[in-house]
CSV table of C-alpha atoms in Angstrom, one decimal:
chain,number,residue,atom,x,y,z
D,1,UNK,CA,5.4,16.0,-37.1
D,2,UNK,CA,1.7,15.9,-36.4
D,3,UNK,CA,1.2,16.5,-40.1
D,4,UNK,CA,3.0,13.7,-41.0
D,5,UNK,CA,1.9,11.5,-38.2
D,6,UNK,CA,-1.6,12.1,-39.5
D,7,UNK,CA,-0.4,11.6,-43.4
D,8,UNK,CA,0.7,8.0,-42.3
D,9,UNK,CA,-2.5,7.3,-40.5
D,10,UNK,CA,-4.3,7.8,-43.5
D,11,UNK,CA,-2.3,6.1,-45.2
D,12,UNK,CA,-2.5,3.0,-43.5
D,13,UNK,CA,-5.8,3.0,-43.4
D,14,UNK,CA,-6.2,3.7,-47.2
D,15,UNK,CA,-4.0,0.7,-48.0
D,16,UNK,CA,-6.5,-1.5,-45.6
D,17,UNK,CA,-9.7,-0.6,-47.5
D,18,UNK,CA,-7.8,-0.6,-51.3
D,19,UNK,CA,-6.9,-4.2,-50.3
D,20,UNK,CA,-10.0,-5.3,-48.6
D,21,UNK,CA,-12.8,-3.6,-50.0
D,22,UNK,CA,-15.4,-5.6,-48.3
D,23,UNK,CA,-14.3,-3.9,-45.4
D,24,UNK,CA,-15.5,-0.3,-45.9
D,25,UNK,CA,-18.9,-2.0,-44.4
D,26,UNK,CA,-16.9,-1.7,-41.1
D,27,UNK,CA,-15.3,1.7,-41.2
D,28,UNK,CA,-16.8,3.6,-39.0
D,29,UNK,CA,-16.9,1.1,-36.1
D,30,UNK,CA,-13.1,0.4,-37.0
D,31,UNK,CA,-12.7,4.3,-36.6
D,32,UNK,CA,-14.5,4.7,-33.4
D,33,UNK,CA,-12.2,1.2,-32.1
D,34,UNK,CA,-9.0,2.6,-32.9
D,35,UNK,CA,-10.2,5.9,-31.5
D,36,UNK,CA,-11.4,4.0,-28.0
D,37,UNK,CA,-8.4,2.3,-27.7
D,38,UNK,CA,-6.0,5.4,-28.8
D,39,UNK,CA,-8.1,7.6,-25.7
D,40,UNK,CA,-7.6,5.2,-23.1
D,41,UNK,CA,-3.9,4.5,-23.5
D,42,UNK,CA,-3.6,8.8,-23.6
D,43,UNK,CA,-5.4,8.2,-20.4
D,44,UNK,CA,-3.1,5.8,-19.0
D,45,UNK,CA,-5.2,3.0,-18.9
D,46,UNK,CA,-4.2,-0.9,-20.2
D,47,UNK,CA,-6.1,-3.2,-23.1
D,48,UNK,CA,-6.4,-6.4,-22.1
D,49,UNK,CA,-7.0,-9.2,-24.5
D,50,UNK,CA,-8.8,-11.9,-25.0
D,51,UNK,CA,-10.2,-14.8,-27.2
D,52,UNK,CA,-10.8,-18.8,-27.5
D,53,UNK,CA,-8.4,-21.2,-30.6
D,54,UNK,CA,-7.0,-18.9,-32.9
D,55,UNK,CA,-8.6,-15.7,-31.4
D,56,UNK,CA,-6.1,-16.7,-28.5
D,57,UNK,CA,-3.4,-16.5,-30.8
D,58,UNK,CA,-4.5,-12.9,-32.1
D,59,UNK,CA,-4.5,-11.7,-28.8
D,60,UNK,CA,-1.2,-12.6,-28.3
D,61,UNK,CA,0.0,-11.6,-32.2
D,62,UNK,CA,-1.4,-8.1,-31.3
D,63,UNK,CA,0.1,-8.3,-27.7
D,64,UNK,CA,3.5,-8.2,-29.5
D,65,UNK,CA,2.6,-5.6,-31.8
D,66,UNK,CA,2.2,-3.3,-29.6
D,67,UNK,CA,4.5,-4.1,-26.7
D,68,UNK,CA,7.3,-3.5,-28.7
D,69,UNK,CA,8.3,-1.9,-31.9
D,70,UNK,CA,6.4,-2.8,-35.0
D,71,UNK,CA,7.2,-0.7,-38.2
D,72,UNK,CA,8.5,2.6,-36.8
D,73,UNK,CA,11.7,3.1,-34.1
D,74,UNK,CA,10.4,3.8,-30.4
D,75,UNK,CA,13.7,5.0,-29.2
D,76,UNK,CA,13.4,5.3,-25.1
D,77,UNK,CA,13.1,9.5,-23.9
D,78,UNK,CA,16.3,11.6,-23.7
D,79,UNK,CA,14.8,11.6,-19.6
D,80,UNK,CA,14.2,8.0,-19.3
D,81,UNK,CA,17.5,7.4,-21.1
D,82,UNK,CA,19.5,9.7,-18.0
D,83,UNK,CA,17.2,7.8,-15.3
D,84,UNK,CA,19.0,4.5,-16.7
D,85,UNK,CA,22.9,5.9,-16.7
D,86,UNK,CA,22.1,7.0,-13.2
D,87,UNK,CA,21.1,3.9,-12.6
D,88,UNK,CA,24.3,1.8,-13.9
D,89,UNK,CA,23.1,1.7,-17.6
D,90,UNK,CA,26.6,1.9,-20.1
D,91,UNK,CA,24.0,2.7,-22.8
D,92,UNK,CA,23.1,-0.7,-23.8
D,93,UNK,CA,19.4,-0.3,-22.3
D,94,UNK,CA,19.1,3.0,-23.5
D,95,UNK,CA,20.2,2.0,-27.0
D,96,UNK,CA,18.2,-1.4,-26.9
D,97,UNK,CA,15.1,-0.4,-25.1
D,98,UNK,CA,12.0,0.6,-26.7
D,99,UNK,CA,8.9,2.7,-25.5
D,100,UNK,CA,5.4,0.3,-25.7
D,101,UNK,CA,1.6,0.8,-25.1
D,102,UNK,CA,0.1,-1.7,-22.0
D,103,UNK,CA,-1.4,-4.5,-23.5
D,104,UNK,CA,-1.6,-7.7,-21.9
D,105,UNK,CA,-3.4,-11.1,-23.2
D,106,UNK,CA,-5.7,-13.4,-21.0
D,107,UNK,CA,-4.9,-16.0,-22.5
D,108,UNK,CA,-1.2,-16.9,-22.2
D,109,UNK,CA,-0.7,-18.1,-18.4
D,110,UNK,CA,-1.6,-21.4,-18.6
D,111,UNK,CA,-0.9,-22.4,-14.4
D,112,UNK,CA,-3.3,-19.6,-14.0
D,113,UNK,CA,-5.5,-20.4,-16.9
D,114,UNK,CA,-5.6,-23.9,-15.4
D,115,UNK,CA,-6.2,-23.1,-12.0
D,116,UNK,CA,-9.1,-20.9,-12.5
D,117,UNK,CA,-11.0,-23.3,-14.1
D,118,UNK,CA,-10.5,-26.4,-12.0
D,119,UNK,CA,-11.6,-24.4,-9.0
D,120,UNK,CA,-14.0,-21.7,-10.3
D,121,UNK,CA,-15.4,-23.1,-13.9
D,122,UNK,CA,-13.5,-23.3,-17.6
D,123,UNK,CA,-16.5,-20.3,-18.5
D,124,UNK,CA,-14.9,-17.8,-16.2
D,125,UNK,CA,-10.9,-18.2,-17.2
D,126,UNK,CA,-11.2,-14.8,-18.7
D,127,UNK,CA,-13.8,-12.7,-16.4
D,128,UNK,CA,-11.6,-14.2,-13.0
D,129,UNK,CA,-8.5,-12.2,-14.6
D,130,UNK,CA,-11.0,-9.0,-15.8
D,131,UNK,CA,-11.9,-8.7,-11.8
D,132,UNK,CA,-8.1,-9.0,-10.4
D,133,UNK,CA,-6.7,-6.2,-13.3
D,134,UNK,CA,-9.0,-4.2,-15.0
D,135,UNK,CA,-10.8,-0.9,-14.4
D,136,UNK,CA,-11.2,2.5,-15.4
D,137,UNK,CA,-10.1,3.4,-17.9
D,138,UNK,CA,-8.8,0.2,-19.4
D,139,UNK,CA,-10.7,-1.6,-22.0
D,140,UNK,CA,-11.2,-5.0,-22.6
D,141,UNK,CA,-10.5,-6.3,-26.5
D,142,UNK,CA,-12.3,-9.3,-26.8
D,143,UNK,CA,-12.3,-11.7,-29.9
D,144,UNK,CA,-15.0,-13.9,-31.0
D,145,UNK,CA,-16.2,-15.0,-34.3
D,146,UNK,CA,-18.9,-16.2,-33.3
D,147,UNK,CA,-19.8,-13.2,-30.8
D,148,UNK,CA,-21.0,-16.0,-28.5
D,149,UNK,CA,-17.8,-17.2,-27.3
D,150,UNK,CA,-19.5,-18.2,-23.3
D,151,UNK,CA,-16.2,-17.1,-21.6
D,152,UNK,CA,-15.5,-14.1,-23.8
D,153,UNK,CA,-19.1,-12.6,-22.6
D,154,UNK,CA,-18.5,-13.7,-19.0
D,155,UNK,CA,-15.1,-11.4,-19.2
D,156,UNK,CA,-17.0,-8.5,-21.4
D,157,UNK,CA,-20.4,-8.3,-18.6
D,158,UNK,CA,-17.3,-8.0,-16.0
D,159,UNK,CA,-15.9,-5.6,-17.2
D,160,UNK,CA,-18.5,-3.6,-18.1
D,161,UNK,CA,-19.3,-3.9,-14.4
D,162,UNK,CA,-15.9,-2.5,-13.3
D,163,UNK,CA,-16.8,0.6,-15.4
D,164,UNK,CA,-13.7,-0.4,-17.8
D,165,UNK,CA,-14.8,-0.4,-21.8
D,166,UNK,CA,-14.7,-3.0,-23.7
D,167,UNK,CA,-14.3,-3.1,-28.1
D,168,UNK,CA,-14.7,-6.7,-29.4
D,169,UNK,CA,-14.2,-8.3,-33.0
D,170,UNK,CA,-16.8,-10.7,-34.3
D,171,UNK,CA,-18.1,-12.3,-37.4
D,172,UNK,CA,-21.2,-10.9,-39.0
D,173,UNK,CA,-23.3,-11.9,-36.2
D,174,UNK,CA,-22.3,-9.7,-33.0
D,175,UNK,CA,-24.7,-11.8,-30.8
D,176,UNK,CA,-24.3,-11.4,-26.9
D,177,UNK,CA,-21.0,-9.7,-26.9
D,178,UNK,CA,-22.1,-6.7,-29.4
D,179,UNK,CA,-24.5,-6.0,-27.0
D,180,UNK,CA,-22.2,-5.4,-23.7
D,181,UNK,CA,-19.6,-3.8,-26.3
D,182,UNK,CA,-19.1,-0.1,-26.9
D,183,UNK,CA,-17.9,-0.3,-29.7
D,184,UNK,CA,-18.3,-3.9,-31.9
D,185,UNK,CA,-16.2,-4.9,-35.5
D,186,UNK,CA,-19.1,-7.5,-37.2
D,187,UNK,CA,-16.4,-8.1,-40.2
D,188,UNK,CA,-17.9,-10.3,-43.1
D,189,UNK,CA,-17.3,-14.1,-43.4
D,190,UNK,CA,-19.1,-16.8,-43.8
D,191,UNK,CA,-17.1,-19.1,-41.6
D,192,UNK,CA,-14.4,-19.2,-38.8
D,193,UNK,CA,-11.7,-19.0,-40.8
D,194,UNK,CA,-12.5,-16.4,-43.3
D,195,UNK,CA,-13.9,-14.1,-40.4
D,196,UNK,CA,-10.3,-14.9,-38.4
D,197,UNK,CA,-8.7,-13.6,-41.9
D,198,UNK,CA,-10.4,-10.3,-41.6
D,199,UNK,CA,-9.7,-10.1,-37.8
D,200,UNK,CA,-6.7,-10.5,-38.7
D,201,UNK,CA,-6.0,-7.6,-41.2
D,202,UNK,CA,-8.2,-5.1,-39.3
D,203,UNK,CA,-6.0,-5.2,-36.3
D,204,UNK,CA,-2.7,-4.8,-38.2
D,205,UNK,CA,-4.4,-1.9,-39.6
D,206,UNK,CA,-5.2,-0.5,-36.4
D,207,UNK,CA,-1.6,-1.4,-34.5
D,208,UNK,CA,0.2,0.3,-37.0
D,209,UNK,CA,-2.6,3.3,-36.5
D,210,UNK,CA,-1.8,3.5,-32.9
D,211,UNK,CA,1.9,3.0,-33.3
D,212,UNK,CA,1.9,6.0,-35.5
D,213,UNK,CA,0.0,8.3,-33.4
D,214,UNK,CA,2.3,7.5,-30.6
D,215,UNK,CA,5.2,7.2,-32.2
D,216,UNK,CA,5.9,8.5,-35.5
C-alpha cells in the first residue's frame, strides 16, 4: 500500500509540472509546503486558512477539499464504525461518513468577521481568530498575491507568535508575508489573476498529495 500510495504521489505531482511547466521554479518550496502541512496533521495539529477577494474563496475551495473526500474513498475505521452502532447508528453514518484532515477557513463567519472589525479594526479580522484557535502545532495557510495583504500579515506575525507555523502562497513578490513564513510559494504572474490561476493549481496538486498519503 505504501508503495502505491507513494506511486500516486508522484504522480500527481508529475502531471502538475507536465502541465504547468513554469512551475518547476517553485518545486522545492511546494515540496517542503506539502511536507509542513503533511507533519502537522500527523501531529494532530489543524491548518487554518486565510486570504482577502478570491484568496478567500481558495481558502474555502481547499477547505472542502480536504474536509471531505476529494478523489479517493475515506471510508470511516472498522473502530469508529462499532463506536457509531453502539451508539444507535443502523449503518447509515457508518456507510455515509467519511474520514477528513482539520482545516478550517477565516474567512467564512461573516457575524464574526463583522464584529471583529467594527470593534477591534477591519486589519485584524484574521489575526483576532489566529489568537482564539491556533497554536502548536497548527499552521497557518495564508494567501496573498500580493504578499502584502495588511490583514494576512497581521494573522501570519500572530501566529508566528503563538509558536504555530505558518506556509503562505504569493505572487512573485513574497514581500512582508515571505518573511514571517516558513515556508513561502512566490508562483509566477504578472497580475492578480494569473498569480490566483497558479494558486490555484498548486493547491489541487497538493490536496490530492495529502489525500493520498492519508488515504490511499
Amino acid at each position: 500500500m505504501s508503495r502505491e500510495r507513494d506511486d500516486l504521489i508522484r504522480t500527481i505531482w508529475n502531471d502538475l509540472y507536465t502541465q504547468s511547466s513554469d512551475l518547476r521554479t517553485c518545486e522545492a518550496s511546494i515540496s517542503k509546503v506539502f511536507a509542513l502541512l503533511r507533519n502537522c496533521f500527523e501531529s494532530g495539529g489543524s491548518v487554518f486558512i486565510c486570504g482577502n477577494g478570491g484568496s478567500a474563496s481558495d481558502a474555502e475551495h481547499i477547505a472542502g477539499e480536504l474536509v471531505k473526500p476529494c478523489a479517493l474513498s475515506r471510508p470511516v475505521t472498522d473502530d469508529f464504525a462499532a463506536e457509531l452502532r453502539l451508539r444507535g447508528d443502523d449503518g447509515y453514518l457508518a456507510t455515509h461518513l467519511a474520514r477528513g484532515l482539520s482545516i478550517t477557513p477565516l474567512v467564512s463567519q461573516a457575524a464574526l468577521l463583522t464584529a471583529i472589525a467594527n470593534d477591534q479594526g477591519g486589519d485584524l479580522i484574521f489575526a483576532q481568530q489566529v489568537m482564539a484557535y491556533v497554536g502548536p502545532p497548527d499552521i497557518l495557510w495564508a494567501l496573498s498575491t500580493s504578499g502584502s495583504s495588511r490583514n494576512v500579515v497581521l494573522a501570519a506575525r500572530t501566529a508566528r507568535a503563538k509558536g504555530a507555523g505558518v506556509v503562505s502562497f504569493t505572487g512573485p513578490v513574497s514581500g512582508p508575508l515571505g518573511e514571517l513564513s516558513d515556508e513561502v510559494v512566490a508562483t509566477p504572474g504578472s497580475d492578480t489573476p494569473h498569480i490566483q490561476h497558479y494558486h490555484q493549481r498548486v493547491y489541487h496538486a497538493v490536496c490530492l498529495a495529502l489525500e493520498a498519503h492519508f488515504y490511499a
